[in-house]
Amino acid sequence: MLVIKDVNLDLENTITCGQIFRFKKEDDNSFTVIMSDRVVNLKMNNNNLIVLSSSEEDLEDVIKSYLDLDRNYDKINDKILENDSSLKDVIDKCNGFKIMHTPKLETCISYIISQNNGVPQIRNSLNLLSEKYGKRVEFMNNVYYLFPNINELKKLSISDFHECKTGFRDKYLYNFINSNIKLDKIDDMATDDALKYLMNIKGIGLKVASCILLFAYQRFDVFPIDTWVKKYFSENYNLDDIKKISFFAKEKYGAYSGLVIQYIFNYSRNK
DNA sequence: CGCCAGGTGCGAA
DNA sequence: TTCGCACCTGGC
């Protein structure tokens, strides 16, 4: 067991707001999360984060990275408020919310599946893929399946993907896996270049590419604009299309527009 | 039944 | 360049 003391973390909001799909809320209000190489159980006790894990290897570093615990969000929030004080209520309600640092491959697959899809179905497809092609892990008297690695996924046909209830996205997944995209190369790219690089793949549009860059690459300067965010900007700023919202966000929030949009997404969904 | 879900690619103007 | 539309699927 690991205890990380004195963290400003809204565990529930961070886990459940749709950044990740493969988690379960337990009866004791803890969360079991399937990570790339292990299964963990996370629970807040006052300001302390209690971690149980199927693997102890580098556990503290792994958790701190995954939950982005070493970043100073208060400082960023102050900067955002300097530029737009009308977000005070939104930011207050998002105290302790983090942008998670999710695995590259799983994030790409998850968000390709997410297009024109509902959260329960996205989760179902990811679970089916993992159960069929991922590594089995036993943890706290339960069985879990890790998300499959690239070599396993390369063996799949389009209909294998289809059988995981991915619908018309089956061919997008197949093409993505069998393209020669280098996910590690994206680390060295400027955000705009990385967006273009990802959007070369059929099935990855602006929204999906932005989510991938925000969650898997910690690029806070992207704008994953979806229906919820669109609605908020339409109601509060009278901006009614993606281009106007992007321009506005870039001007106003600059390097942190991705975080602001997540705050708004989180806030709007919780209302 | 019809509609929708954290969109996208495609063909037509 | 922009616009409208079809799209797997399960839940309501």
mmCIF file of N, CA and C (backbone and C1' of nucleotides) in Angstrom, chain A residues 112 172 175-176 179-182 185-186 189 192-206 208-209 212, chain B residues 8-10:
data_model
loop_
_atom_site.group_PDB
_atom_site.id
_atom_site.type_symbol
_atom_site.label_atom_id
_atom_site.label_comp_id
_atom_site.label_asym_id
_atom_site.label_seq_id
_atom_site.Cartn_x
_atom_site.Cartn_y
_atom_site.Cartn_z
ATOM 1 N N ILE A 112 -10.857 7.159 -30.988
ATOM 2 C CA ILE A 112 -11.367 6.794 -32.309
ATOM 3 C C ILE A 112 -12.739 6.136 -32.132
ATOM 4 N N TYR A 172 -11.550 2.170 -39.293
ATOM 5 C CA TYR A 172 -10.657 3.229 -38.810
ATOM 6 C C TYR A 172 -9.611 2.646 -37.852
ATOM 7 N N ASN A 175 -7.085 0.546 -39.809
ATOM 8 C CA ASN A 175 -6.145 1.405 -40.549
ATOM 9 C C ASN A 175 -5.152 2.091 -39.615
ATOM 10 N N PHE A 176 -5.645 2.521 -38.467
ATOM 11 C CA PHE A 176 -4.759 3.178 -37.496
ATOM 12 C C PHE A 176 -3.661 2.232 -37.027
ATOM 13 N N SER A 179 -1.195 1.466 -39.804
ATOM 14 C CA SER A 179 -0.481 2.589 -40.411
ATOM 15 C C SER A 179 0.926 2.592 -39.810
ATOM 16 N N ASN A 180 1.795 3.403 -40.354
ATOM 17 C CA ASN A 180 3.135 3.436 -39.769
ATOM 18 C C ASN A 180 3.309 4.633 -38.838
ATOM 19 N N ILE A 181 2.209 5.038 -38.223
ATOM 20 C CA ILE A 181 2.268 6.172 -37.292
ATOM 21 C C ILE A 181 3.184 5.831 -36.114
ATOM 22 N N LYS A 182 4.018 6.799 -35.743
ATOM 23 C CA LYS A 182 4.948 6.603 -34.626
ATOM 24 C C LYS A 182 4.494 7.469 -33.457
ATOM 25 N N LYS A 185 7.037 9.670 -31.749
ATOM 26 C CA LYS A 185 7.541 10.819 -32.510
ATOM 27 C C LYS A 185 6.774 12.091 -32.168
ATOM 28 N N ILE A 186 5.518 11.905 -31.759
ATOM 29 C CA ILE A 186 4.653 13.062 -31.472
ATOM 30 C C ILE A 186 5.196 13.888 -30.307
ATOM 31 N N MET A 189 7.017 16.883 -31.507
ATOM 32 C CA MET A 189 6.374 17.772 -32.478
ATOM 33 C C MET A 189 5.715 18.964 -31.802
ATOM 34 N N ASP A 192 0.592 21.998 -33.370
ATOM 35 C CA ASP A 192 -0.098 22.071 -34.664
ATOM 36 C C ASP A 192 0.365 20.969 -35.616
ATOM 37 N N ASP A 193 1.667 20.687 -35.602
ATOM 38 C CA ASP A 193 2.188 19.600 -36.442
ATOM 39 C C ASP A 193 1.657 18.252 -35.976
ATOM 40 N N ALA A 194 1.580 18.086 -34.662
ATOM 41 C CA ALA A 194 1.079 16.836 -34.099
ATOM 42 C C ALA A 194 -0.386 16.618 -34.479
ATOM 43 N N LEU A 195 -1.168 17.694 -34.463
ATOM 44 C CA LEU A 195 -2.574 17.593 -34.881
ATOM 45 C C LEU A 195 -2.672 17.113 -36.320
ATOM 46 N N LYS A 196 -1.888 17.734 -37.189
ATOM 47 C CA LYS A 196 -1.920 17.345 -38.614
ATOM 48 C C LYS A 196 -1.486 15.895 -38.784
ATOM 49 N N TYR A 197 -0.442 15.517 -38.057
ATOM 50 C CA TYR A 197 0.093 14.152 -38.134
ATOM 51 C C TYR A 197 -0.973 13.131 -37.756
ATOM 52 N N LEU A 198 -1.664 13.385 -36.669
ATOM 53 C CA LEU A 198 -2.712 12.460 -36.234
ATOM 54 C C LEU A 198 -3.891 12.449 -37.205
ATOM 55 N N MET A 199 -4.230 13.625 -37.730
ATOM 56 C CA MET A 199 -5.416 13.720 -38.589
ATOM 57 C C MET A 199 -5.192 13.151 -39.981
ATOM 58 N N ASN A 200 -3.950 12.727 -40.275
ATOM 59 C CA ASN A 200 -3.709 11.980 -41.505
ATOM 60 C C ASN A 200 -4.411 10.630 -41.473
ATOM 61 N N ILE A 201 -4.663 10.132 -40.274
ATOM 62 C CA ILE A 201 -5.335 8.840 -40.124
ATOM 63 C C ILE A 201 -6.834 9.035 -40.342
ATOM 64 N N LYS A 202 -7.417 8.216 -41.229
ATOM 65 C CA LYS A 202 -8.865 8.266 -41.439
ATOM 66 C C LYS A 202 -9.569 7.835 -40.151
ATOM 67 N N GLY A 203 -10.465 8.673 -39.699
ATOM 68 C CA GLY A 203 -11.185 8.367 -38.464
ATOM 69 C C GLY A 203 -10.723 9.232 -37.310
ATOM 70 N N ILE A 204 -9.596 9.922 -37.500
ATOM 71 C CA ILE A 204 -9.167 10.893 -36.506
ATOM 72 C C ILE A 204 -9.378 12.288 -37.077
ATOM 73 N N GLY A 205 -10.347 12.988 -36.517
ATOM 74 C CA GLY A 205 -10.609 14.374 -36.905
ATOM 75 C C GLY A 205 -10.038 15.304 -35.852
ATOM 76 N N LEU A 206 -10.448 16.557 -35.912
ATOM 77 C CA LEU A 206 -9.894 17.564 -35.013
ATOM 78 C C LEU A 206 -10.198 17.273 -33.548
ATOM 79 N N VAL A 208 -10.964 14.348 -32.007
ATOM 80 C CA VAL A 208 -10.267 13.159 -31.508
ATOM 81 C C VAL A 208 -8.774 13.436 -31.353
ATOM 82 N N ALA A 209 -8.189 14.086 -32.354
ATOM 83 C CA ALA A 209 -6.758 14.410 -32.286
ATOM 84 C C ALA A 209 -6.478 15.309 -31.076
ATOM 85 N N ILE A 212 -6.547 13.260 -27.877
ATOM 86 C CA ILE A 212 -5.331 12.450 -27.774
ATOM 87 C C ILE A 212 -4.170 13.308 -27.286
ATOM 88 P P DT B 8 -13.627 14.287 -34.987
ATOM 89 O "O5'" DT B 8 -14.029 13.534 -36.319
ATOM 90 C "C5'" DT B 8 -13.913 12.110 -36.352
ATOM 91 C "C4'" DT B 8 -14.232 11.614 -37.743
ATOM 92 C "C3'" DT B 8 -13.557 12.425 -38.850
ATOM 93 O "O3'" DT B 8 -12.771 11.561 -39.640
ATOM 94 C "C1'" DT B 8 -15.899 12.194 -39.252
ATOM 95 P P DG B 9 -11.905 12.021 -40.858
ATOM 96 O "O5'" DG B 9 -12.720 11.461 -42.107
ATOM 97 C "C5'" DG B 9 -13.033 10.078 -42.167
ATOM 98 C "C4'" DG B 9 -13.902 9.796 -43.381
ATOM 99 C "C3'" DG B 9 -13.333 10.320 -44.692
ATOM 100 O "O3'" DG B 9 -13.619 9.360 -45.698
ATOM 101 C "C1'" DG B 9 -15.431 11.357 -44.260
ATOM 102 P P DC B 10 -13.030 9.461 -47.134
ATOM 103 O "O5'" DC B 10 -14.297 9.841 -48.023
ATOM 104 C "C5'" DC B 10 -15.512 9.099 -47.904
ATOM 105 C "C4'" DC B 10 -16.642 9.891 -48.501
ATOM 106 C "C3'" DC B 10 -16.250 10.641 -49.780
ATOM 107 O "O3'" DC B 10 -16.836 9.990 -50.905
ATOM 108 C "C1'" DC B 10 -17.575 11.994 -48.291
#
